[in-house]
Amino acid sequence: MTRDELARHLEAARERVEPRWDEAREAHVGAGLPERARRHRRRRVALGAAAVLVVSVVAALVVSRRSVVRVEPLEGATVAALERSSQLERFRVETGGAWFEVEPGRGRLVRVEAQDVVVEVVGTRFLVERVEARVHVVVEHGVVRASARGVTRTLEAGASAWFPEETKRSAAGQGEPSAPPTQKPSPPSEAAAEARSLPAVPAEPLPLEASPPSPTPGSRKASPVVRPAPAQPAVDAGAPSWRALAQAGDFDTAWTVMKAAPAPRDEPAELLLAADVARLSRHPEEALAPLRRILDAHAADPRAPLAAFTLGRVLLDDLGRPREAAAAFERARTLAPGAPLAEDAFARQVEALSRAQSPEARALAEAFEQQYPASSRLRAVRHFGGLP
Amino acid sequence: MSTTPHLRLAGPPAVTVDDFYGRYARYVARLGFRLLGRDDGLDDLVQDVFLAAAAARVVSKSEHELRGWLATVTVRLAGRVLRRRRLARFFGLDEGPDERLLSSGAAPDTVAMMAQLYRRLDAAPTAERLAWTLRYVENEPLDEVARLCGCSLATAKRRIAAVQRLLTEDDDDA
């Protein structure tokens, strides 16, 4: 196009380029404004939804690549991360011990090795600690499978075990724990206590555990285990408090001293410790009161679900009161509905109802199957619920 | 046209979209048509300009300010339509100006001339095309072109010159 042509074009354009815009068209376009406004709103909503979807997918991808394990090494401990894939995360406890908290429902197996012990979990919180030539495993919630030298043990919430197992307990009740002490000789510092305590719990003594979850009275030969961080040191070295004795694993002496001592403080950690002293010294009936006290007065405490679960176990396994046990397990589920403990509690509730010959067992077993179709406890639940 | 509450404009004195539309629809349609160079898409452009006015809750201004504001919105939205067209053309989904779509009651040879002009403009980048159209078809002064395009005066000049070169390259070659 030459400059002359362009000039002519422009002149024509200025004069002639006009739309066919008459009143009828103006009215028609104006009438369409509300509908177009609605279309704009729908498009904005759709774009917003698409943006949310994209963000969710990206977030899910990021989260799926994130570790499913929170590791809290004990003071001076060394933990090596050996492998992380979409299927497996593998750690090795080189020295000392560490708490491992595994997010449930992420479908990734977590394996922790310590010496020749291998602990495998899907969703739980547990401690693996090397103590001299042995390895100590404590499960706070969920279920873990621990194996060593061809021997495999399944540990439920609240259970602990030593590898290799030691069946001989020297002079039971004489205050000499057969397991090596898990504490350092000197009293732990406040910082150490804090580092060892649960994330949601202030630096208080942690509940004491010993032996597998359902020991029968008289057969309690498993080595006692002291969970870390005693916050209540013995007042008198010559006359140790029941707390110190319990933490050293001497539950029989702790029981004797506790009976003569003032009542335990009204704190969840202390009440849990008192309950453990009672049940592990073969006084399960006496364990009920402190556990019930936690549920009555400290239901919002993060340890309350564990207290309810423990109460259910004592009632079912030690006292043979399945109907009350079922109520306790149900309480544990209510207090921790999304936690791995809820699945365990649900399964044990079905078992308790079955043992109480309650017709509810079947319906609950069906509900369990619906809620946890991939549960490792499903077979047992179906058995207790009488499902085909 | 029915007045809907969500289309009511804010500010004292309140101006409804109906009023606003009745006063400026023709102005927006004319400007939009010259920027687009075609009739298709013009109705949507006009509606979008007035919806943008409603969303912005325009307060009544002077006649001159309101026209200026509407022109700015029209240029911005026309630019969006033109960019979409370029993309469609890239994928072979837009065949360019159609003489039948260049309306007006002009004589056929004038319409053909306009079609040729806008076909050449289609080859120019959108921002440059808008600046050139405002300057030479709308006869806007340079500073107003820069304001409507949201760019500096120097940029506006550069854009206009680029299209001018594109349109007269035959002459330059000769």
mmCIF file with all atom_site columns, C-alpha atoms in Angstrom, chain A residues 39-55:
data_model
loop_
_atom_site.group_PDB
_atom_site.id
_atom_site.type_symbol
_atom_site.label_atom_id
_atom_site.label_alt_id
_atom_site.label_comp_id
_atom_site.label_asym_id
_atom_site.label_entity_id
_atom_site.label_seq_id
_atom_site.pdbx_PDB_ins_code
_atom_site.Cartn_x
_atom_site.Cartn_y
_atom_site.Cartn_z
_atom_site.occupancy
_atom_site.B_iso_or_equiv
_atom_site.pdbx_formal_charge
_atom_site.auth_seq_id
_atom_site.auth_comp_id
_atom_site.auth_asym_id
_atom_site.auth_atom_id
_atom_site.pdbx_PDB_model_num
ATOM 1  C CA . ARG A 1 39 ? -22.189 -15.791 32.403 1.00 0.00 ? 39 ARG A CA 1
ATOM 2  C CA . HIS A 1 40 ? -19.244 -13.768 33.704 1.00 0.00 ? 40 HIS A CA 1
ATOM 3  C CA . ARG A 1 41 ? -20.025 -14.830 37.245 1.00 0.00 ? 41 ARG A CA 1
ATOM 4  C CA . ARG A 1 42 ? -20.273 -18.483 36.236 1.00 0.00 ? 42 ARG A CA 1
ATOM 5  C CA . ARG A 1 43 ? -16.966 -18.199 34.407 1.00 0.00 ? 43 ARG A CA 1
ATOM 6  C CA . ARG A 1 44 ? -15.322 -16.633 37.445 1.00 0.00 ? 44 ARG A CA 1
ATOM 7  C CA . VAL A 1 45 ? -16.637 -19.451 39.636 1.00 0.00 ? 45 VAL A CA 1
ATOM 8  C CA . ALA A 1 46 ? -15.406 -22.047 37.150 1.00 0.00 ? 46 ALA A CA 1
ATOM 9  C CA . LEU A 1 47 ? -12.001 -20.374 36.945 1.00 0.00 ? 47 LEU A CA 1
ATOM 10 C CA . GLY A 1 48 ? -11.848 -20.193 40.740 1.00 0.00 ? 48 GLY A CA 1
ATOM 11 C CA . ALA A 1 49 ? -12.721 -23.878 41.005 1.00 0.00 ? 49 ALA A CA 1
ATOM 12 C CA . ALA A 1 50 ? -10.124 -24.724 38.390 1.00 0.00 ? 50 ALA A CA 1
ATOM 13 C CA . ALA A 1 51 ? -7.538  -22.666 40.266 1.00 0.00 ? 51 ALA A CA 1
ATOM 14 C CA . VAL A 1 52 ? -8.408  -24.443 43.515 1.00 0.00 ? 52 VAL A CA 1
ATOM 15 C CA . LEU A 1 53 ? -8.125  -27.779 41.716 1.00 0.00 ? 53 LEU A CA 1
ATOM 16 C CA . VAL A 1 54 ? -4.725  -26.896 40.284 1.00 0.00 ? 54 VAL A CA 1
ATOM 17 C CA . VAL A 1 55 ? -3.479  -25.659 43.665 1.00 0.00 ? 55 VAL A CA 1
#
